[in-house]
mmCIF file of C-alpha atoms in Angstrom:
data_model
loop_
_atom_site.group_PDB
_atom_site.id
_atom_site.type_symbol
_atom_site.label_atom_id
_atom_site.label_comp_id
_atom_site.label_asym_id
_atom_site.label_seq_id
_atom_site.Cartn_x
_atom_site.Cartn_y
_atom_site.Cartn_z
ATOM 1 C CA UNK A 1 0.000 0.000 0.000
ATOM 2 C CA UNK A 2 1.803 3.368 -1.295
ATOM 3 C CA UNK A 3 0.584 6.429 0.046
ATOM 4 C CA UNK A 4 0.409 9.800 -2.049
ATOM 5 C CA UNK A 5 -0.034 13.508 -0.874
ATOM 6 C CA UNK A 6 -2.586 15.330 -3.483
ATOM 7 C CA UNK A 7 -2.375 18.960 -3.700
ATOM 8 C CA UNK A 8 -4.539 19.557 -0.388
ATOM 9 C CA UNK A 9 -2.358 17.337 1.418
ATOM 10 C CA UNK A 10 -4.670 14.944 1.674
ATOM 11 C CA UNK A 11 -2.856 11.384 1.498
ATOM 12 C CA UNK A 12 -4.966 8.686 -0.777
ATOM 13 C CA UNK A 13 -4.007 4.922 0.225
ATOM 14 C CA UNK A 14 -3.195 2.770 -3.561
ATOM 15 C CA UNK A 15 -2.931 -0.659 -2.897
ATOM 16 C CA UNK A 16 -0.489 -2.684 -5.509
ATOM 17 C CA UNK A 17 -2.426 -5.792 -6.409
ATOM 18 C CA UNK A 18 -1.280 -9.045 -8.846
ATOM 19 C CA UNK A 19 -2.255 -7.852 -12.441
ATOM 20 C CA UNK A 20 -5.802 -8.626 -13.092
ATOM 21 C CA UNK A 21 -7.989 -8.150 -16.298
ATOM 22 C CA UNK A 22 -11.210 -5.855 -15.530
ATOM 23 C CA UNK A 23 -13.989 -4.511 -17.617
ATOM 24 C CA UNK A 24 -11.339 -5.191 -20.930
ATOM 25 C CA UNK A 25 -7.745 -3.637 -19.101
ATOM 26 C CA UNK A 26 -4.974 -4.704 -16.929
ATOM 27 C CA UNK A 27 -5.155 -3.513 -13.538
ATOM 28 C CA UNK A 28 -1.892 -3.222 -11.210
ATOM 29 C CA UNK A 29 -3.044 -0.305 -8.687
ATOM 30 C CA UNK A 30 -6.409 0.169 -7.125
ATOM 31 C CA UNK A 31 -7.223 3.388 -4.967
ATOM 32 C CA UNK A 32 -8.354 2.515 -0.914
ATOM 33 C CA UNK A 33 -10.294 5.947 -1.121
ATOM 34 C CA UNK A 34 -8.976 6.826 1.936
ATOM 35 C CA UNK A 35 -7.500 6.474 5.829
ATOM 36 C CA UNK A 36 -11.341 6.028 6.818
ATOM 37 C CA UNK A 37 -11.486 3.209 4.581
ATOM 38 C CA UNK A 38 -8.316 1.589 5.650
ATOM 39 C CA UNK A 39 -9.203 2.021 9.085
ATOM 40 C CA UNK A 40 -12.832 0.535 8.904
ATOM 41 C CA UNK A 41 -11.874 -2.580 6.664
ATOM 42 C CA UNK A 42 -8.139 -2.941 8.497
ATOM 43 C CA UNK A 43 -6.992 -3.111 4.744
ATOM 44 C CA UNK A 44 -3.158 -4.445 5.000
ATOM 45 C CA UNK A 45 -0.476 -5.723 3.065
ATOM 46 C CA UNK A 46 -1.412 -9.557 1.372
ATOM 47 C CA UNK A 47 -4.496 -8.896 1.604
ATOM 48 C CA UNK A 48 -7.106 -10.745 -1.111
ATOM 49 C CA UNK A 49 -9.303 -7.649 -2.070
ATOM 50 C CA UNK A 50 -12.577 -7.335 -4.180
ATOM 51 C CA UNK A 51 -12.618 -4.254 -6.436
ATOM 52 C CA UNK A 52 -14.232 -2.665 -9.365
ATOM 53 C CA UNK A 53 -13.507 -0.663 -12.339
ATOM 54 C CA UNK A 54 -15.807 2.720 -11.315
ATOM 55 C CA UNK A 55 -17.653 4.005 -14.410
ATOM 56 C CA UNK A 56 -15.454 1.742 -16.299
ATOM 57 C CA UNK A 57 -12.411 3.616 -15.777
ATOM 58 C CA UNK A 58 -11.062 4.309 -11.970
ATOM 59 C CA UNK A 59 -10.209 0.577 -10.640
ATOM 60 C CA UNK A 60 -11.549 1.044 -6.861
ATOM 61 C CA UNK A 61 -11.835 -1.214 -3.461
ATOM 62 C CA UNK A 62 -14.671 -2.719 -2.571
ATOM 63 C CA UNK A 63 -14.237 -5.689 0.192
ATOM 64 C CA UNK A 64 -11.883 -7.623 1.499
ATOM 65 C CA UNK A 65 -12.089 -11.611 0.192
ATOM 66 C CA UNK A 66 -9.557 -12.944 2.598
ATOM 67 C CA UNK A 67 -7.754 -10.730 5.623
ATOM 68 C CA UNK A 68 -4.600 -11.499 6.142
ATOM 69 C CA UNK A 69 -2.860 -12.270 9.736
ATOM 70 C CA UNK A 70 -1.781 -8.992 11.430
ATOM 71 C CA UNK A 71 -3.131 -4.920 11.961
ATOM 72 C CA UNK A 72 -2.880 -2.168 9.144
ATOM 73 C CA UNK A 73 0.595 -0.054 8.926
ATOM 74 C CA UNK A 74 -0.459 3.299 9.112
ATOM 75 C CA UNK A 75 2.615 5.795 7.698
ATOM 76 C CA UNK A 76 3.363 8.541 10.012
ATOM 77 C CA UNK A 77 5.466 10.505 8.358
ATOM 78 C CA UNK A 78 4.730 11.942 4.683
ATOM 79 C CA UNK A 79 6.204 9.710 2.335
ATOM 80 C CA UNK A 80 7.320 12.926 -0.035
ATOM 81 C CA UNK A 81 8.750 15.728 2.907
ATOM 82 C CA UNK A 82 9.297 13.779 6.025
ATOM 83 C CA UNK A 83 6.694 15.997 7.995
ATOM 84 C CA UNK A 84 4.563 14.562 11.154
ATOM 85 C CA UNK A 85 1.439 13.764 9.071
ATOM 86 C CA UNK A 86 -1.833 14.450 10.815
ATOM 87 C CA UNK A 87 -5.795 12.521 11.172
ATOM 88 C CA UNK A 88 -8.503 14.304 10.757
ATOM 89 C CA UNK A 89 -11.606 12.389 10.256
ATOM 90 C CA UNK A 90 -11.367 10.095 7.644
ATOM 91 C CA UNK A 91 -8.502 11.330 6.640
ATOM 92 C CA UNK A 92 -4.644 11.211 6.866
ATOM 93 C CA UNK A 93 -3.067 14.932 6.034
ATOM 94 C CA UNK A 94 0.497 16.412 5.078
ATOM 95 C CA UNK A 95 -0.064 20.063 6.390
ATOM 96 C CA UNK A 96 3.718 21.681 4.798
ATOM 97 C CA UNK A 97 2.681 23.909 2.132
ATOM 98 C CA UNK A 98 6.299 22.951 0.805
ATOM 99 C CA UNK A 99 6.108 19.543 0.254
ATOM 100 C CA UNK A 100 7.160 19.019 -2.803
ATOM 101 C CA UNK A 101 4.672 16.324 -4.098
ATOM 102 C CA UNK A 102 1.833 19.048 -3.038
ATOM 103 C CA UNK A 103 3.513 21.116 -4.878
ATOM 104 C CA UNK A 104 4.076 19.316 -7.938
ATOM 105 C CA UNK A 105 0.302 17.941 -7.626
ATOM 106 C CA UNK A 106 -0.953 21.542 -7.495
ATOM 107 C CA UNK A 107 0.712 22.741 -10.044
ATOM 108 C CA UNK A 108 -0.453 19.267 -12.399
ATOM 109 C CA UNK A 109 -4.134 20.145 -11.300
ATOM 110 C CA UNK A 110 -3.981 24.239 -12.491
ATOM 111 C CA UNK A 111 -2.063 22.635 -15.975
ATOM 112 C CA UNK A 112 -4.842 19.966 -16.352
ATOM 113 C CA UNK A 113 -7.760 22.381 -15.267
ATOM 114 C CA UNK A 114 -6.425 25.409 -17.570
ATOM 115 C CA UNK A 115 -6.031 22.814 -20.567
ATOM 116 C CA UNK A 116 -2.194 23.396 -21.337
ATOM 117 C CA UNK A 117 -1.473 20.677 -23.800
ATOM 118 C CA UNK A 118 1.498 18.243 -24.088
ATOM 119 C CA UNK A 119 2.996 19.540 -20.370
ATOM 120 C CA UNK A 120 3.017 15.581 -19.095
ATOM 121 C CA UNK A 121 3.549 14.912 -15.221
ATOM 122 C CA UNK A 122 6.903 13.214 -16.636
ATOM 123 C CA UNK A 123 7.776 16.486 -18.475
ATOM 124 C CA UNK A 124 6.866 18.707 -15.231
ATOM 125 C CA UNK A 125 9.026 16.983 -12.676
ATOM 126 C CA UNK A 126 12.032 17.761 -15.375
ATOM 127 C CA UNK A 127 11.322 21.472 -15.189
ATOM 128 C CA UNK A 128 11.040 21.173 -11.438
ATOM 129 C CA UNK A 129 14.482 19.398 -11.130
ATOM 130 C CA UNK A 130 16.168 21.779 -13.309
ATOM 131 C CA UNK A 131 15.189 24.670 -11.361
ATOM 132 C CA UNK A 132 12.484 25.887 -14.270
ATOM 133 C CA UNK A 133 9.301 25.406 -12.115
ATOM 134 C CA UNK A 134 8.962 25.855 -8.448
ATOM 135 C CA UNK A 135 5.178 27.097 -8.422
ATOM 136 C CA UNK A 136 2.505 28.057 -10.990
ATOM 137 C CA UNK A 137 3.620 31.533 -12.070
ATOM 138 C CA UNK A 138 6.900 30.231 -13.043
ATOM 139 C CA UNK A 139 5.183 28.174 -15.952
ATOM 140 C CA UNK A 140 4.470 31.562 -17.782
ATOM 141 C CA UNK A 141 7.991 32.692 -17.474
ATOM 142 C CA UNK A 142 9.254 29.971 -19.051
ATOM 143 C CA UNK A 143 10.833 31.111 -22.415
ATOM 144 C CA UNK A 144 11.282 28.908 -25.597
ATOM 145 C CA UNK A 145 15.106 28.619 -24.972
ATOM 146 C CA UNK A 146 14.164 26.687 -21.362
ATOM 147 C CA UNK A 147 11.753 24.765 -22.969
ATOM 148 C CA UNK A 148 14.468 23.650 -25.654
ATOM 149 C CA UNK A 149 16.879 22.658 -22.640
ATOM 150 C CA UNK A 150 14.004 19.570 -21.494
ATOM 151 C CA UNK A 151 14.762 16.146 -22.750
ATOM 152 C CA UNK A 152 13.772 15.105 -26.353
ATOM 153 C CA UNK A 153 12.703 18.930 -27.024
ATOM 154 C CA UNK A 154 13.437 19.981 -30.472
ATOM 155 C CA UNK A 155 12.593 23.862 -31.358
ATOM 156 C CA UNK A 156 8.921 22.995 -33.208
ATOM 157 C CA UNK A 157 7.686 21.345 -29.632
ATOM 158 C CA UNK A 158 9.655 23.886 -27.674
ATOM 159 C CA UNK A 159 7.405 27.163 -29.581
ATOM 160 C CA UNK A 160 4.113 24.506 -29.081
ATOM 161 C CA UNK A 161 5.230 24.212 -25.430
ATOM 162 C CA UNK A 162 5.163 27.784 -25.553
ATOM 163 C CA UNK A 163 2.173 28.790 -27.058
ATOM 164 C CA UNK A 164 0.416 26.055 -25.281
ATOM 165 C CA UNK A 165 1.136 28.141 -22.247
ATOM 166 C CA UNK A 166 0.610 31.483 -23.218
ATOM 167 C CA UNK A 167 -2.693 31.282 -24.886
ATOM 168 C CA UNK A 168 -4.072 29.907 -21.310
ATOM 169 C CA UNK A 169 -3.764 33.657 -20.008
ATOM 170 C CA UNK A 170 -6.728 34.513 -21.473
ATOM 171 C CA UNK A 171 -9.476 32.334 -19.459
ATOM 172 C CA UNK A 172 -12.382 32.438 -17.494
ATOM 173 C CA UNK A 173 -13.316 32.904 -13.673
ATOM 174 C CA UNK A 174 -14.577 29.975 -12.955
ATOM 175 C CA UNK A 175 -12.028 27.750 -14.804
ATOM 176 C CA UNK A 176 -9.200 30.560 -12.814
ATOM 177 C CA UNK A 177 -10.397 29.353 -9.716
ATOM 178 C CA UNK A 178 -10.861 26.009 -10.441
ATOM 179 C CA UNK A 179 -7.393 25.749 -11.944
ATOM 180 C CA UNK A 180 -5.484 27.464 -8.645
ATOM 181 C CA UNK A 181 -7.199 24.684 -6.633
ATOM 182 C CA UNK A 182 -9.491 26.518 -3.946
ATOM 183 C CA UNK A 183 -10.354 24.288 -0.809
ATOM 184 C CA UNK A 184 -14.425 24.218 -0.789
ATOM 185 C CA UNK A 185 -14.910 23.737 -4.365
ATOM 186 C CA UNK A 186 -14.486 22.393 -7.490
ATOM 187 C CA UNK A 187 -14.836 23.162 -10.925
ATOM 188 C CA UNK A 188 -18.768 23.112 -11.023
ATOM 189 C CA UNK A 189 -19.111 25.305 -7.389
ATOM 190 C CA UNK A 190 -16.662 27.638 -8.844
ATOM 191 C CA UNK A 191 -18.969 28.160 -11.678
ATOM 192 C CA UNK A 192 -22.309 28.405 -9.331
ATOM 193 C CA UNK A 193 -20.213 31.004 -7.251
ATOM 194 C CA UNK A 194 -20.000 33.207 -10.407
ATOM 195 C CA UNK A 195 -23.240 33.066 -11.966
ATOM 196 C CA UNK A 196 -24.438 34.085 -8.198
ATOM 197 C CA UNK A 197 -22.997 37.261 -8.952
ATOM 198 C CA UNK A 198 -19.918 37.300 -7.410
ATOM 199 C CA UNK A 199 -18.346 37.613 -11.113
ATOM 200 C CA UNK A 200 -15.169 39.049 -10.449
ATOM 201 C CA UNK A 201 -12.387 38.794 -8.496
ATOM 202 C CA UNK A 202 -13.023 42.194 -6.646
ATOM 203 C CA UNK A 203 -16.194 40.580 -5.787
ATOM 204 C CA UNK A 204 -14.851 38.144 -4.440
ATOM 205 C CA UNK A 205 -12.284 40.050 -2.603
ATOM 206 C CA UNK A 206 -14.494 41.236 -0.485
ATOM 207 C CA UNK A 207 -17.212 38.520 -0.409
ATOM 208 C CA UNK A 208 -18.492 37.779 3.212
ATOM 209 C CA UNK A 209 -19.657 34.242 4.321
ATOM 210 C CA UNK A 210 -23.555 35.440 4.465
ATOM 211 C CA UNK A 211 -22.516 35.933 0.762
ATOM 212 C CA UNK A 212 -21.532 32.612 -0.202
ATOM 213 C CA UNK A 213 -24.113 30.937 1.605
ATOM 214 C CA UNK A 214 -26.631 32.095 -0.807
ATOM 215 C CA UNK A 215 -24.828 30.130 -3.749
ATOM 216 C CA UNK A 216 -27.303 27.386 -4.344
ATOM 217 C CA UNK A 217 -24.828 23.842 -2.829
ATOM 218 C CA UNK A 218 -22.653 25.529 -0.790
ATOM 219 C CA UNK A 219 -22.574 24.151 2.882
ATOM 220 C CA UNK A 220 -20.772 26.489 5.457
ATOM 221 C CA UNK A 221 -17.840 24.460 5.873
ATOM 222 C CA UNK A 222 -17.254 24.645 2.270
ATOM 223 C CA UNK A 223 -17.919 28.435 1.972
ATOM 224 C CA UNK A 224 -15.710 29.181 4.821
ATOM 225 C CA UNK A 225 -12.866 26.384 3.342
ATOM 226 C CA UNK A 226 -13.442 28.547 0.106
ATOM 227 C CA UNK A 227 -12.794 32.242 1.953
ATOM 228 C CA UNK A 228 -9.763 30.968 3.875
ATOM 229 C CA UNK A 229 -8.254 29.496 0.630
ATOM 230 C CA UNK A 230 -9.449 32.408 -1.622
ATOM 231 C CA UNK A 231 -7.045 34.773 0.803
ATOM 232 C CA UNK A 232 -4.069 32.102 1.014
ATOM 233 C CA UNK A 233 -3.896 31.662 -2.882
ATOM 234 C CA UNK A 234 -3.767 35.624 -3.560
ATOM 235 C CA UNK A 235 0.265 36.103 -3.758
ATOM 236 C CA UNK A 236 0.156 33.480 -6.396
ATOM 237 C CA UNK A 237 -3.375 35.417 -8.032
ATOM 238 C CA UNK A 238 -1.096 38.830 -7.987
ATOM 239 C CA UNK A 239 2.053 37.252 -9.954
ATOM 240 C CA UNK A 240 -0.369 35.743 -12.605
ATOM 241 C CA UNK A 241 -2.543 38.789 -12.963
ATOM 242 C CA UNK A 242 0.949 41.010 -13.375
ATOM 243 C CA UNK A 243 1.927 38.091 -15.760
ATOM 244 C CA UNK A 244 -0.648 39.229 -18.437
ATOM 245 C CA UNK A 245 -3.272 36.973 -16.771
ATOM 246 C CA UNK A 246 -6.919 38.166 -18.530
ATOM 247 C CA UNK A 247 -9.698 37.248 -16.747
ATOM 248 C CA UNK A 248 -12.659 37.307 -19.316
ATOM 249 C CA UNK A 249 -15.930 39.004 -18.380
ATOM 250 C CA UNK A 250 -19.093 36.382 -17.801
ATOM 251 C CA UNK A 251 -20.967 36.579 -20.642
ATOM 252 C CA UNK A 252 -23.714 34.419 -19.175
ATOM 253 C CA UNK A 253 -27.519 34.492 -19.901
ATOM 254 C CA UNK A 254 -28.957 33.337 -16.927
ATOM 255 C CA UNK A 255 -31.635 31.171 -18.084
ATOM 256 C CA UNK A 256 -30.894 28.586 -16.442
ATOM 257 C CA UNK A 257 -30.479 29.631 -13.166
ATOM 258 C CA UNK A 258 -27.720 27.653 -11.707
ATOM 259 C CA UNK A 259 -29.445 24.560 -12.389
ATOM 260 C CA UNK A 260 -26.940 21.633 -12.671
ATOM 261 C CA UNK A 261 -26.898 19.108 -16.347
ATOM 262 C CA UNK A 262 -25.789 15.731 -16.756
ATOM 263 C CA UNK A 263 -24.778 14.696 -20.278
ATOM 264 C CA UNK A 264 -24.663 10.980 -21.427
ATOM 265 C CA UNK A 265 -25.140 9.477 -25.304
ATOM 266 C CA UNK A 266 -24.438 10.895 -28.357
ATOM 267 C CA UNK A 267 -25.526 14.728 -29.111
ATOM 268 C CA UNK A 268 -26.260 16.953 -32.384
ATOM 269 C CA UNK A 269 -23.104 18.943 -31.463
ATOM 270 C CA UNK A 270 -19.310 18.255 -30.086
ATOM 271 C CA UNK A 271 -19.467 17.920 -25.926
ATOM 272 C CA UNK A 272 -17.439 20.100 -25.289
ATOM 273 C CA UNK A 273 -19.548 22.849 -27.691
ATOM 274 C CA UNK A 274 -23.008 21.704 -25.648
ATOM 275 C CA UNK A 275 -21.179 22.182 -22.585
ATOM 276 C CA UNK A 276 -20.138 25.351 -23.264
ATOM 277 C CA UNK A 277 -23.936 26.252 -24.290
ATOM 278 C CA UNK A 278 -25.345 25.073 -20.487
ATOM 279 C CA UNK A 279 -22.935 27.501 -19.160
ATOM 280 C CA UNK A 280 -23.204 30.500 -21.114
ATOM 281 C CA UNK A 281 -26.733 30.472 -20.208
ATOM 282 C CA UNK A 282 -26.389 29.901 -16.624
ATOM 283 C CA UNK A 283 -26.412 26.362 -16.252
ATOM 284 C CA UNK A 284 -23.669 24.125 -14.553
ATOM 285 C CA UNK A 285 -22.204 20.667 -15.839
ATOM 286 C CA UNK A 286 -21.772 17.771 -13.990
ATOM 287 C CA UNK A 287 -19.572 14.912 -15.490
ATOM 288 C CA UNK A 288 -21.861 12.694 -12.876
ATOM 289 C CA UNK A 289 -25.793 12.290 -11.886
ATOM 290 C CA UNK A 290 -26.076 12.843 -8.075
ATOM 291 C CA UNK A 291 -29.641 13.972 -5.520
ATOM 292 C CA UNK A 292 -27.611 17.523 -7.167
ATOM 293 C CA UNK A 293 -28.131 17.731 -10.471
ATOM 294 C CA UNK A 294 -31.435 18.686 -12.001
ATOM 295 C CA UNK A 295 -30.862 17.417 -15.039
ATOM 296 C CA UNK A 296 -29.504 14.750 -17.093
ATOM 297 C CA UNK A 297 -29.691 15.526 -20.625
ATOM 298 C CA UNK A 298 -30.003 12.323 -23.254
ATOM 299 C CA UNK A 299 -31.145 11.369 -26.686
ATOM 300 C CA UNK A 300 -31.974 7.847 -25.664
ATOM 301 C CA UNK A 301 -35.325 7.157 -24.114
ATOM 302 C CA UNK A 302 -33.777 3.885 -22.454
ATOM 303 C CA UNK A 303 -30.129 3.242 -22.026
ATOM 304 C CA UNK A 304 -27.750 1.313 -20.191
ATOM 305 C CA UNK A 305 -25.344 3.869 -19.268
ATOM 306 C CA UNK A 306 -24.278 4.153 -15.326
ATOM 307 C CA UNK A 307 -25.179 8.029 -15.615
ATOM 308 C CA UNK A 308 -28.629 6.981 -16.582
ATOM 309 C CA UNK A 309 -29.296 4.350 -14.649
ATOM 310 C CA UNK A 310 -28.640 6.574 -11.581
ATOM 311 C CA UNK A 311 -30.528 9.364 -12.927
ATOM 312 C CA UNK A 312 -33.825 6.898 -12.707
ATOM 313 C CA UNK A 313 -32.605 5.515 -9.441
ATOM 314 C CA UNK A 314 -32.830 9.030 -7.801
ATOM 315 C CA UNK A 315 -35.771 10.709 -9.686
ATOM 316 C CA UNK A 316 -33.924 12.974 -11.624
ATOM 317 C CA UNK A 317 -35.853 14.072 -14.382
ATOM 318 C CA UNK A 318 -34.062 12.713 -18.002
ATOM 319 C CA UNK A 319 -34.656 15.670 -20.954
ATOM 320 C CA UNK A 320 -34.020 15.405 -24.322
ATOM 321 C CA UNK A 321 -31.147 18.062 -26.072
ATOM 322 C CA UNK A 322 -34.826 19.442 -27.779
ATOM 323 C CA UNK A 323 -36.343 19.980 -24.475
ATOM 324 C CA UNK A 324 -33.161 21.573 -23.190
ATOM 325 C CA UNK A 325 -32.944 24.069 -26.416
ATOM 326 C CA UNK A 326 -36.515 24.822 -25.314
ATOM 327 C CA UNK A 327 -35.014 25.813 -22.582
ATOM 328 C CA UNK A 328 -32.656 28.357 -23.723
ATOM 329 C CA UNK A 329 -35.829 29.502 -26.215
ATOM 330 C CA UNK A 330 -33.661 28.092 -29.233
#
């Protein structure tokens, strides 16, 4: 069982297991979820485990088949910065903001949330260990001749590196805050919090908790987690805003009212395109059916899918893309 700090510092528990075909792939590492889990099921070492691919992708822990003799080994140091880790709840956490696998997670999150291309985890670690990279910021400072220093980097990748990069600085506020990896929220809060009307990130500046309470899903814990975070992350908000950072203005309709969608099946248009069309009219996208979305949009009056499935399982009411054009009076 290897242990890994995420950009939170939250540790998740990945259990090596004998390689085992599932649902049409090879499986070698399964995710434990978390200490809680470990803890309840006194997961250990030789273990024989039942697990499943989630949604056909994400191989997860389900049972334990056959315990094995002994108690679980619980680490209690951070495997990545040495630190005392600490327990709170269900959960095993790596509180130095300078451990270096935070870092390098955080910084892996903004470049997978912002959409910069071809910048691998394999290809970050380089930059890191030659000095390039140390925090977020330092990605737009790169210039072509650092990228052309990186292994197996000729000048045509170096200049895509590059513009890769750059054209990110132009972006929205709810994919900014997603990207810099806010406790409280993800992607989809992020968006609610912005088409509540606190578009901007003046707004949010000074934003009080009575103000983020009214965003429709967001407990107090996560509004105050939000707040706290929001403050913490502003040196790094300051260097990419003086870095040519362009925060677009919300060009939202709000027709939809904050109203969360679903998507599963084929549709008239590219995903990403529909996507795009639930938010600029208010709407938020989910890429899973929970008792929170509102919505699942699908062409299929029956279907198999998971997403569906659980859609009918808790009463969430399955539209048509026609009914959701209706909608948007399209």
């Amino acid at each position: 069982i290897n242990w890994y700090p995420s950009k939170n510092g939250i540790l998740t528990p990945v259990a090596e297991v004998d390689a085992v075909e599932l649902s049409g792939a090879k499986v070698t590492n399964v995710t434990l979820h978390n200490y809680g889990i470990i803890k309840q099921f006194n997961i250990k070492a030789n273990d024989i485990i039942e697990i499943i691919r989630s949604g056909e992708v994400i191989p997860k822990f389900l049972s334990i088949v056959n315990s094995s003799p002994g108690e679980m080994q619980i680490p209690e140091k951070c495997p990545s910065c040495g630190e005392q880790l600490s327990i709170e709840r269900i959960r095993l956490v790596c509180k130095n903001k300078k451990c270096p696998e935070r870092i390098k997670q955080g910084i892996l999150d903004f470049i997978g949330k912002m959409g910069i291309y071809d910048i691998s985890e394999k290809r970050l670690i380089e930059m890191i260990k030659k000095g390039l990279v140390s925090e977020i910021p330092d990605l737009y400072k790169l210039s072509i001749d650092d990228l052309l220093s990186l292994d197996k980097t000729k000048e045509k990748l170096a200049k895509k590196l590059y513009s890769n990069i750059q054209v990110t600085k132009k972006t929205t506020l709810a994919k900014f805050l997603g990207g810099l990896g806010i406790s409280g929220i993800g992607i989809n809060k992020s968006e609610k919090i912005v088409y509540a009307g606190l578009d901007s990130l003046e707004r949010i500046e000074t934003a009080t908790l009575d103000d983020l309470l009214k965003v429709e899903g967001l407990a107090e814990k996560s509004a105050t987690d939000f707040l706290a975070s929001f403050r913490e992350k502003q040196p790094i908000i300051k260097k990419l805003l003086k870095l040519g950072f362009i925060i677009e203005k919300n060009d939202t309709k709000n027709l939809l009212g904050g109203k969360v969608f679903a998507l599963t099946g084929e549709l008239s248009i590219k995903r990403h395109e529909f996507e795009d069309l639930v938010r600029k009219n208010g709407g938020v996208v989910s890429n899973s059916v929970s008792k929170n979305t509102n919505f699942l949009i699908s062409n299929e009056r029956e279907s198999n899918s998971s997403k569906f499935e659980k859609a009918q399982k808790l009463a969430v009411p399955i539209i048509s893309e026609q009914d959701f054009y209706k909608m948007i009076g399209q």
